[in-house]
């Protein structure tokens, strides 16, 4: 266990204490408040907490973190509005025609979809953001793995 | 330089023509100096004024007597002089070429002067636009208009003949020999063909001459435009060059980022080729996101058991993260030692519950936890040197803690 954690930490490119702190706080919060919620709901919340902690630890200097924070905030606002508003009949969604998938899809487009806030980004910028995003994501994955290991081992 | 000055100057020049007994010599000086003034641009009139002043002192009384209408021919005479001096006898030919071109270059250069003249009177405008030719053309016309000018015209040929030039195109009759002379000299001075052709038309119309000068001016304007256009094109070429430069810089940037990504993504260093590398990067990002999903699922499954030891986890995982960047965290003794002295479990709880925002609290928690399970005196003093040791101990302590929990 010790050697494993050590090696993982060495692999970790930029371990951020902020990120771990955010994430664990969020975990605690989830565990305290929503112990009664379903498994899938908890899973989603944990996932969201993971991304949010990533974004907050990275700060607003990165485009992908800004995009993540923005989407999360928007989601929260939507939830609050839904909570406060009278139950309105849901707007019927007109089925859109399926998007024409380009046969030989540009890899950059795929990357744009993967990296938050990557749509409409300049290619050079996209690569930069991707690098940062990968770094943070790897750290986050590492952190979560540590948590899971510690939990399962205990 | 006002219009009034112009008028008076022209009058005086007229007087100069009329009354100078010196004949050609003062005139010649006058023309040469006027050329210099022409080359100077706008300072045309003062010079004339001076010349007329110096050359003849007797025109002062005559100025009021001269009518304004007769001014134009007189003015023309002023401009006429250099040409006449040019077309004088063979002895003055060598001086001519030096004189005439500047005078002719006066046409396009002096647009402001022409405008001023145009404001003065229509006749002036036509005459000033092309002094050299229009005075020839106006000569016959103006003789009909004014007895004064006729008188002047009569005097002028006499004067020139007195010089011994033997060549006057001022007179009503054009001798072919004179014309040929004129042409030859102009061609010697490298004048445009249109000007040489204009000589036969001299008696016909003054307007034609002005039109021609206008045409010449307008011909020069496109030339300037063309030059500017070429200049703009050159700039355009430079712009494309800079574009290519910018493109090169961008490509360098992209390759640099690619290299960075290559280092970041495991198993990507062996791959060559941008497309494959991008594929690898995409795969890696996807796998990471899937891992996040999977781990969150696992955590959700594990969550009910998690409620007891989240705080311990917090400190532990933070510490694990810290151990990677030992220098960034700074397990400095001066930071830890006061915490060691405190060494209370209650401090940990308060730090976690209330003071989440600062990493200082986290450090405090870690150090106090360290404090709980290990003897404080031994390892913390030199923890800055061997962080791995510290890590080991902390993990050990946490496992202990977890087991206890």
Short mmCIF file of C-alpha atoms in Angstrom, two decimals, chain B:
data_model
loop_
_atom_site.label_atom_id
_atom_site.label_comp_id
_atom_site.label_asym_id
_atom_site.label_seq_id
_atom_site.Cartn_x
_atom_site.Cartn_y
_atom_site.Cartn_z
CA UNK B 1 0.50 87.10 -50.46
CA UNK B 2 -2.76 88.75 -51.37
CA UNK B 3 -4.48 89.32 -54.64
CA UNK B 4 -3.91 92.97 -54.38
CA UNK B 5 -0.23 92.31 -54.32
CA UNK B 6 -0.53 90.31 -57.41
CA UNK B 7 -2.34 93.06 -59.18
CA UNK B 8 0.12 95.67 -58.26
CA UNK B 9 2.98 93.45 -59.15
CA UNK B 10 1.62 92.72 -62.53
CA UNK B 11 1.06 96.37 -63.08
CA UNK B 12 4.56 97.10 -62.20
CA UNK B 13 5.74 94.43 -64.45
CA UNK B 14 3.78 95.96 -67.19
CA UNK B 15 5.52 99.14 -66.42
CA UNK B 16 8.73 97.31 -66.50
CA UNK B 17 8.03 96.16 -69.97
CA UNK B 18 6.86 99.50 -71.06
CA UNK B 19 9.35 101.85 -69.74
CA UNK B 20 12.54 100.08 -69.27
CA UNK B 21 15.12 101.50 -71.49
CA UNK B 22 17.57 98.92 -70.49
CA UNK B 23 15.71 96.54 -72.69
CA UNK B 24 16.56 92.97 -72.40
CA UNK B 25 19.07 93.02 -69.65
CA UNK B 26 16.74 93.93 -66.81
CA UNK B 27 14.16 91.73 -68.30
CA UNK B 28 16.48 88.87 -68.42
CA UNK B 29 17.36 89.34 -64.83
CA UNK B 30 13.76 89.56 -64.05
CA UNK B 31 12.92 86.36 -65.76
CA UNK B 32 15.72 84.48 -64.19
CA UNK B 33 14.80 85.66 -60.79
CA UNK B 34 11.20 84.88 -61.45
CA UNK B 35 12.23 81.38 -62.33
CA UNK B 36 13.94 81.04 -59.07
CA UNK B 37 10.83 82.21 -57.41
CA UNK B 38 8.76 79.83 -59.35
CA UNK B 39 10.87 77.04 -58.16
CA UNK B 40 10.33 78.33 -54.70
CA UNK B 41 6.64 77.86 -55.21
CA UNK B 42 4.37 80.43 -53.74
CA UNK B 43 6.83 83.20 -53.21
CA UNK B 44 6.31 84.38 -56.68
CA UNK B 45 5.02 87.86 -56.19
CA UNK B 46 7.39 89.37 -53.67
CA UNK B 47 10.27 88.54 -55.88
CA UNK B 48 8.65 90.16 -58.79
CA UNK B 49 7.94 93.11 -56.72
CA UNK B 50 11.53 93.47 -55.78
CA UNK B 51 12.72 93.08 -59.27
CA UNK B 52 10.38 95.65 -60.67
CA UNK B 53 11.39 97.91 -57.88
CA UNK B 54 15.04 97.58 -58.51
CA UNK B 55 14.98 97.56 -62.22
CA UNK B 56 12.75 100.52 -62.75
CA UNK B 57 11.97 103.19 -60.32
CA UNK B 58 9.59 105.09 -62.52
CA UNK B 59 6.48 103.01 -62.55
CA UNK B 60 5.11 104.41 -59.32
CA UNK B 61 3.32 107.26 -61.00
CA UNK B 62 1.95 105.12 -63.75
CA UNK B 63 0.17 102.51 -61.70
CA UNK B 64 -3.07 104.40 -61.16
CA UNK B 65 -3.28 105.26 -64.79
CA UNK B 66 -3.23 101.68 -65.89
CA UNK B 67 -6.63 100.11 -66.06
CA UNK B 68 -7.35 96.86 -64.38
CA UNK B 69 -8.65 95.22 -67.47
CA UNK B 70 -5.30 95.52 -69.12
CA UNK B 71 -3.65 93.69 -66.37
CA UNK B 72 -3.80 90.29 -67.87
CA UNK B 73 -1.60 90.88 -70.83
CA UNK B 74 0.88 92.55 -68.65
CA UNK B 75 0.96 89.63 -66.35
CA UNK B 76 1.40 87.47 -69.28
CA UNK B 77 4.32 89.47 -70.27
CA UNK B 78 5.89 88.74 -66.99
CA UNK B 79 5.66 85.10 -67.67
CA UNK B 80 6.50 85.53 -71.21
CA UNK B 81 9.85 86.96 -70.55
CA UNK B 82 11.84 83.86 -69.84
CA UNK B 83 10.64 82.22 -72.96
CA UNK B 84 11.45 85.22 -74.98
CA UNK B 85 14.84 85.36 -73.52
CA UNK B 86 15.25 81.78 -74.38
CA UNK B 87 14.28 82.23 -77.91
CA UNK B 88 16.65 85.10 -78.34
CA UNK B 89 19.70 85.03 -80.44
CA UNK B 90 22.04 82.11 -80.65
CA UNK B 91 24.26 83.52 -77.99
CA UNK B 92 21.61 83.16 -75.35
CA UNK B 93 20.65 79.67 -76.28
CA UNK B 94 22.96 78.06 -73.82
CA UNK B 95 21.41 80.08 -71.06
CA UNK B 96 17.95 79.23 -72.22
CA UNK B 97 17.73 75.59 -71.30
CA UNK B 98 18.60 76.36 -67.77
CA UNK B 99 15.87 78.87 -67.62
CA UNK B 100 12.94 77.42 -69.38
CA UNK B 101 12.28 74.11 -67.69
CA UNK B 102 11.72 75.58 -64.26
CA UNK B 103 9.40 78.08 -65.75
CA UNK B 104 7.47 75.36 -67.46
CA UNK B 105 7.47 73.26 -64.40
CA UNK B 106 5.56 76.11 -62.97
CA UNK B 107 2.34 74.90 -64.56
CA UNK B 108 1.57 71.89 -62.46
CA UNK B 109 3.30 73.03 -59.35
CA UNK B 110 1.51 76.28 -58.84
CA UNK B 111 -2.03 75.08 -58.50
CA UNK B 112 -2.72 77.32 -55.56
CA UNK B 113 -1.43 80.23 -57.51
CA UNK B 114 -3.70 79.36 -60.38
CA UNK B 115 -6.63 79.14 -58.06
CA UNK B 116 -5.94 82.52 -56.65
CA UNK B 117 -5.71 83.90 -60.09
CA UNK B 118 -8.95 82.24 -61.02
CA UNK B 119 -10.64 83.93 -58.13
CA UNK B 120 -9.31 87.20 -59.36
CA UNK B 121 -10.75 86.92 -62.82
CA UNK B 122 -11.50 84.40 -65.44
CA UNK B 123 -8.97 85.80 -67.84
CA UNK B 124 -6.28 85.66 -65.27
CA UNK B 125 -7.06 82.09 -64.59
CA UNK B 126 -6.57 81.09 -68.14
CA UNK B 127 -3.46 83.08 -68.51
CA UNK B 128 -1.88 82.02 -65.28
CA UNK B 129 -2.50 78.39 -65.86
CA UNK B 130 -0.20 78.40 -68.79
CA UNK B 131 1.67 81.61 -68.84
CA UNK B 132 4.02 80.69 -71.51
CA UNK B 133 1.53 79.82 -74.15
CA UNK B 134 -1.47 81.80 -73.17
CA UNK B 135 0.44 84.97 -73.32
CA UNK B 136 1.27 84.19 -76.87
CA UNK B 137 -2.33 83.50 -77.57
CA UNK B 138 -3.61 86.40 -75.64
CA UNK B 139 -1.35 88.73 -77.32
CA UNK B 140 -3.48 89.25 -80.35
CA UNK B 141 -6.70 89.08 -78.43
CA UNK B 142 -5.75 91.53 -75.81
CA UNK B 143 -4.57 93.99 -78.34
CA UNK B 144 -8.16 94.34 -79.46
CA UNK B 145 -9.34 94.82 -75.96
CA UNK B 146 -7.03 97.41 -74.69
CA UNK B 147 -5.17 100.19 -76.31
CA UNK B 148 -2.79 100.09 -73.44
CA UNK B 149 -1.82 96.56 -74.11
CA UNK B 150 -1.64 97.19 -77.79
CA UNK B 151 0.79 99.87 -77.12
CA UNK B 152 2.71 97.53 -74.92
CA UNK B 153 2.72 94.86 -77.53
CA UNK B 154 4.06 97.27 -79.97
CA UNK B 155 6.86 98.17 -77.72
CA UNK B 156 7.78 94.67 -76.88
CA UNK B 157 8.74 93.41 -80.28
CA UNK B 158 10.84 96.42 -80.74
CA UNK B 159 12.63 95.67 -77.60
CA UNK B 160 13.37 92.17 -78.55
CA UNK B 161 14.56 93.12 -81.88
CA UNK B 162 16.78 95.54 -80.19
CA UNK B 163 18.25 92.60 -78.37
CA UNK B 164 18.98 91.13 -81.69
CA UNK B 165 16.97 88.03 -81.15
CA UNK B 166 15.10 88.38 -84.38
CA UNK B 167 12.46 86.03 -83.19
CA UNK B 168 9.03 87.15 -82.07
CA UNK B 169 5.98 85.03 -81.88
CA UNK B 170 4.18 87.76 -80.09
CA UNK B 171 3.37 89.41 -83.33
CA UNK B 172 0.24 88.57 -85.29
CA UNK B 173 2.15 86.95 -88.09
CA UNK B 174 3.93 83.73 -87.40
CA UNK B 175 6.90 83.13 -89.47
CA UNK B 176 7.65 79.45 -90.07
CA UNK B 177 11.21 80.06 -89.23
CA UNK B 178 10.27 81.36 -85.83
CA UNK B 179 8.09 78.43 -85.20
CA UNK B 180 10.82 76.08 -86.17
CA UNK B 181 13.20 77.90 -83.94
CA UNK B 182 10.81 77.70 -81.11
CA UNK B 183 10.21 74.06 -81.63
CA UNK B 184 13.82 73.24 -81.86
CA UNK B 185 14.65 74.94 -78.64
CA UNK B 186 11.82 73.33 -76.83
CA UNK B 187 12.79 69.96 -78.08
CA UNK B 188 16.26 70.73 -76.90
CA UNK B 189 14.84 71.28 -73.49
CA UNK B 190 13.14 67.96 -73.64
CA UNK B 191 9.61 69.24 -73.55
CA UNK B 192 6.57 67.16 -74.20
CA UNK B 193 5.44 66.75 -77.76
CA UNK B 194 2.03 68.10 -76.97
CA UNK B 195 3.55 71.38 -76.05
CA UNK B 196 5.46 71.60 -79.26
CA UNK B 197 2.32 70.81 -81.14
CA UNK B 198 0.52 73.41 -79.18
CA UNK B 199 2.53 76.11 -80.86
CA UNK B 200 0.51 76.27 -84.02
CA UNK B 201 -2.66 76.48 -82.01
CA UNK B 202 -1.40 79.38 -80.07
CA UNK B 203 -3.35 81.99 -81.93
CA UNK B 204 -6.52 80.00 -82.01
CA UNK B 205 -7.64 79.50 -78.47
CA UNK B 206 -6.45 80.20 -75.02
CA UNK B 207 -8.87 77.79 -73.50
CA UNK B 208 -7.33 74.97 -75.35
CA UNK B 209 -4.04 75.70 -73.76
CA UNK B 210 -5.56 75.76 -70.34
CA UNK B 211 -7.38 72.58 -71.05
CA UNK B 212 -4.13 71.07 -72.04
CA UNK B 213 -2.48 72.11 -68.88
CA UNK B 214 -5.38 70.73 -66.97
CA UNK B 215 -5.00 67.54 -68.84
CA UNK B 216 -1.40 67.47 -67.94
CA UNK B 217 -2.21 67.98 -64.32
CA UNK B 218 -4.84 65.33 -64.40
CA UNK B 219 -2.40 63.05 -66.09
CA UNK B 220 -0.04 63.53 -63.22
CA UNK B 221 -2.65 62.73 -60.64
CA UNK B 222 -3.19 59.17 -61.87
CA UNK B 223 0.51 58.74 -61.98
CA UNK B 224 0.73 59.62 -58.34
CA UNK B 225 -2.21 57.32 -57.68
CA UNK B 226 -0.45 54.54 -59.50
CA UNK B 227 2.61 55.08 -57.43
CA UNK B 228 0.54 54.92 -54.29
CA UNK B 229 -1.17 51.83 -55.55
CA UNK B 230 2.17 50.20 -56.11
CA UNK B 231 3.12 51.23 -52.63
CA UNK B 232 -0.03 49.71 -51.26
CA UNK B 233 0.65 46.54 -53.17
CA UNK B 234 4.08 46.42 -51.68
CA UNK B 235 2.51 46.70 -48.28
CA UNK B 236 0.13 44.01 -49.26
CA UNK B 237 3.06 41.79 -50.06
CA UNK B 238 4.57 42.56 -46.72
CA UNK B 239 1.30 41.71 -45.06
CA UNK B 240 1.27 38.31 -46.68
CA UNK B 241 4.79 37.84 -45.57
CA UNK B 242 3.85 38.64 -42.02
CA UNK B 243 0.93 36.25 -42.33
CA UNK B 244 3.26 33.51 -43.33
CA UNK B 245 5.49 34.43 -40.44
CA UNK B 246 2.57 34.31 -38.05
CA UNK B 247 1.57 30.98 -39.49
CA UNK B 248 5.04 29.65 -38.92
CA UNK B 249 4.98 30.86 -35.33
CA UNK B 250 1.63 29.19 -34.83
CA UNK B 251 2.88 25.92 -36.21
CA UNK B 252 5.85 26.06 -33.92
CA UNK B 253 3.52 26.68 -31.01
CA UNK B 254 1.35 23.76 -31.96
CA UNK B 255 4.28 21.42 -32.26
CA UNK B 256 5.52 22.60 -28.89
CA UNK B 257 2.17 21.91 -27.28
CA UNK B 258 2.08 18.56 -28.98
CA UNK B 259 5.40 17.72 -27.47
CA UNK B 260 4.12 18.77 -24.09
CA UNK B 261 1.04 16.61 -24.52
CA UNK B 262 3.23 13.76 -25.60
CA UNK B 263 5.06 13.95 -22.33
CA UNK B 264 1.80 14.17 -20.46
CA UNK B 265 0.01 11.27 -22.07
CA UNK B 266 1.53 7.91 -21.18
CA UNK B 267 2.45 5.72 -24.09
CA UNK B 268 2.37 8.63 -26.48
CA UNK B 269 6.07 9.25 -26.64
CA UNK B 270 6.71 6.41 -29.05
CA UNK B 271 4.06 7.59 -31.44
CA UNK B 272 5.07 9.77 -34.31
CA UNK B 273 2.63 11.65 -36.41
CA UNK B 274 0.14 14.22 -35.38
CA UNK B 275 -2.96 12.26 -36.23
CA UNK B 276 -1.95 9.23 -34.20
CA UNK B 277 -0.87 11.43 -31.37
CA UNK B 278 -4.20 13.22 -31.36
CA UNK B 279 -5.91 9.88 -31.34
CA UNK B 280 -3.89 8.88 -28.34
CA UNK B 281 -4.67 12.09 -26.57
CA UNK B 282 -8.36 11.70 -27.24
CA UNK B 283 -8.29 8.16 -25.99
CA UNK B 284 -6.49 9.19 -22.88
CA UNK B 285 -8.91 11.97 -22.09
CA UNK B 286 -11.83 9.66 -22.67
CA UNK B 287 -10.31 7.02 -20.46
CA UNK B 288 -9.70 9.55 -17.73
CA UNK B 289 -13.26 10.76 -17.87
CA UNK B 290 -14.49 7.20 -17.77
CA UNK B 291 -12.27 6.57 -14.80
CA UNK B 292 -13.81 9.53 -13.05
CA UNK B 293 -17.22 8.09 -13.70
CA UNK B 294 -16.20 4.68 -12.53
CA UNK B 295 -14.53 5.95 -9.41
CA UNK B 296 -17.48 8.13 -8.56
CA UNK B 297 -19.67 5.11 -8.93
CA UNK B 298 -17.41 3.19 -6.63
CA UNK B 299 -17.42 5.98 -4.14
CA UNK B 300 -21.17 6.15 -4.28
CA UNK B 301 -21.35 2.46 -3.58
CA UNK B 302 -18.91 2.82 -0.75
CA UNK B 303 -20.43 6.03 0.57
CA UNK B 304 -22.47 4.64 3.45
CA UNK B 305 -19.34 3.24 4.96
CA UNK B 306 -17.53 6.47 4.38
CA UNK B 307 -19.31 8.52 6.99
CA UNK B 308 -17.01 7.59 9.84
CA UNK B 309 -13.65 8.34 8.40
CA UNK B 310 -14.04 11.15 5.95
CA UNK B 311 -12.01 13.42 8.13
CA UNK B 312 -9.25 10.92 8.32
CA UNK B 313 -9.47 10.46 4.59
CA UNK B 314 -9.25 14.13 4.11
CA UNK B 315 -6.07 14.44 6.01
CA UNK B 316 -4.64 11.28 4.51
CA UNK B 317 -5.38 12.10 0.90
CA UNK B 318 -4.18 15.58 1.33
CA UNK B 319 -1.00 14.26 2.70
CA UNK B 320 -0.62 11.84 -0.14
CA UNK B 321 -1.06 14.63 -2.55
CA UNK B 322 1.36 16.74 -0.63
CA UNK B 323 4.04 14.15 -0.66
CA UNK B 324 4.30 14.47 -4.42
CA UNK B 325 5.22 18.10 -4.20
CA UNK B 326 7.25 18.20 -1.08
CA UNK B 327 8.74 21.58 -1.62
CA UNK B 328 5.43 23.19 -2.49
CA UNK B 329 3.77 22.08 0.66
CA UNK B 330 6.68 22.87 2.89
CA UNK B 331 6.84 20.69 5.91
CA UNK B 332 8.97 23.30 7.49
CA UNK B 333 9.64 22.79 11.17
CA UNK B 334 8.69 26.33 12.03
CA UNK B 335 5.26 25.65 10.61
CA UNK B 336 4.79 22.36 12.27
CA UNK B 337 6.35 22.93 15.63
CA UNK B 338 3.77 25.32 17.03
CA UNK B 339 1.11 22.87 15.94
CA UNK B 340 3.00 20.12 17.67
CA UNK B 341 3.03 22.08 20.83
CA UNK B 342 -0.70 22.46 20.63
CA UNK B 343 -1.28 18.79 19.87
CA UNK B 344 -4.97 18.46 20.48
CA UNK B 345 -7.57 16.37 18.79
CA UNK B 346 -10.11 19.10 19.29
CA UNK B 347 -8.09 21.41 17.16
CA UNK B 348 -8.33 19.00 14.29
CA UNK B 349 -12.06 18.90 14.51
CA UNK B 350 -12.44 22.63 14.63
CA UNK B 351 -10.00 23.13 11.83
CA UNK B 352 -11.86 20.76 9.57
CA UNK B 353 -15.33 21.94 10.41
CA UNK B 354 -14.84 25.66 10.40
CA UNK B 355 -11.73 26.64 8.59
CA UNK B 356 -11.93 24.70 5.38
CA UNK B 357 -10.95 27.47 3.10
CA UNK B 358 -7.31 27.66 4.00
CA UNK B 359 -4.75 25.05 3.35
CA UNK B 360 -3.19 26.14 6.60
CA UNK B 361 -5.98 24.47 8.46
CA UNK B 362 -5.37 21.34 6.47
CA UNK B 363 -1.74 21.41 7.41
CA UNK B 364 -2.66 21.96 10.98
CA UNK B 365 -4.92 18.95 10.85
CA UNK B 366 -2.25 16.83 9.31
CA UNK B 367 0.38 17.85 11.74
CA UNK B 368 -1.91 17.33 14.70
CA UNK B 369 -2.86 13.92 13.43
CA UNK B 370 0.77 13.19 13.07
CA UNK B 371 1.07 14.37 16.57
CA UNK B 372 -1.61 12.07 17.80
CA UNK B 373 -0.08 8.83 16.77
CA UNK B 374 3.59 9.41 16.79
CA UNK B 375 5.95 10.83 19.27
CA UNK B 376 6.38 14.48 18.27
CA UNK B 377 9.96 14.88 19.16
CA UNK B 378 11.67 12.46 16.84
CA UNK B 379 10.86 12.87 13.20
CA UNK B 380 9.28 16.22 12.66
CA UNK B 381 12.39 18.25 13.19
CA UNK B 382 14.07 16.88 10.10
CA UNK B 383 10.92 16.20 8.14
CA UNK B 384 11.88 18.74 5.56
CA UNK B 385 14.73 16.57 4.33
CA UNK B 386 13.08 13.17 4.12
CA UNK B 387 9.46 13.57 3.20
CA UNK B 388 9.11 9.99 2.18
CA UNK B 389 9.81 9.00 5.68
CA UNK B 390 7.14 11.31 6.89
CA UNK B 391 4.76 9.96 4.31
CA UNK B 392 5.33 6.43 5.42
CA UNK B 393 4.72 7.31 8.99
CA UNK B 394 1.61 9.25 8.25
CA UNK B 395 0.10 6.52 6.14
CA UNK B 396 0.88 4.11 8.87
CA UNK B 397 -0.75 6.31 11.39
CA UNK B 398 -3.83 6.72 9.25
CA UNK B 399 -4.18 3.05 8.76
CA UNK B 400 -3.99 2.73 12.44
CA UNK B 401 -6.59 5.41 12.77
CA UNK B 402 -8.85 3.77 10.27
CA UNK B 403 -8.55 0.46 11.95
CA UNK B 404 -9.44 2.04 15.20
CA UNK B 405 -12.42 3.71 13.63
#
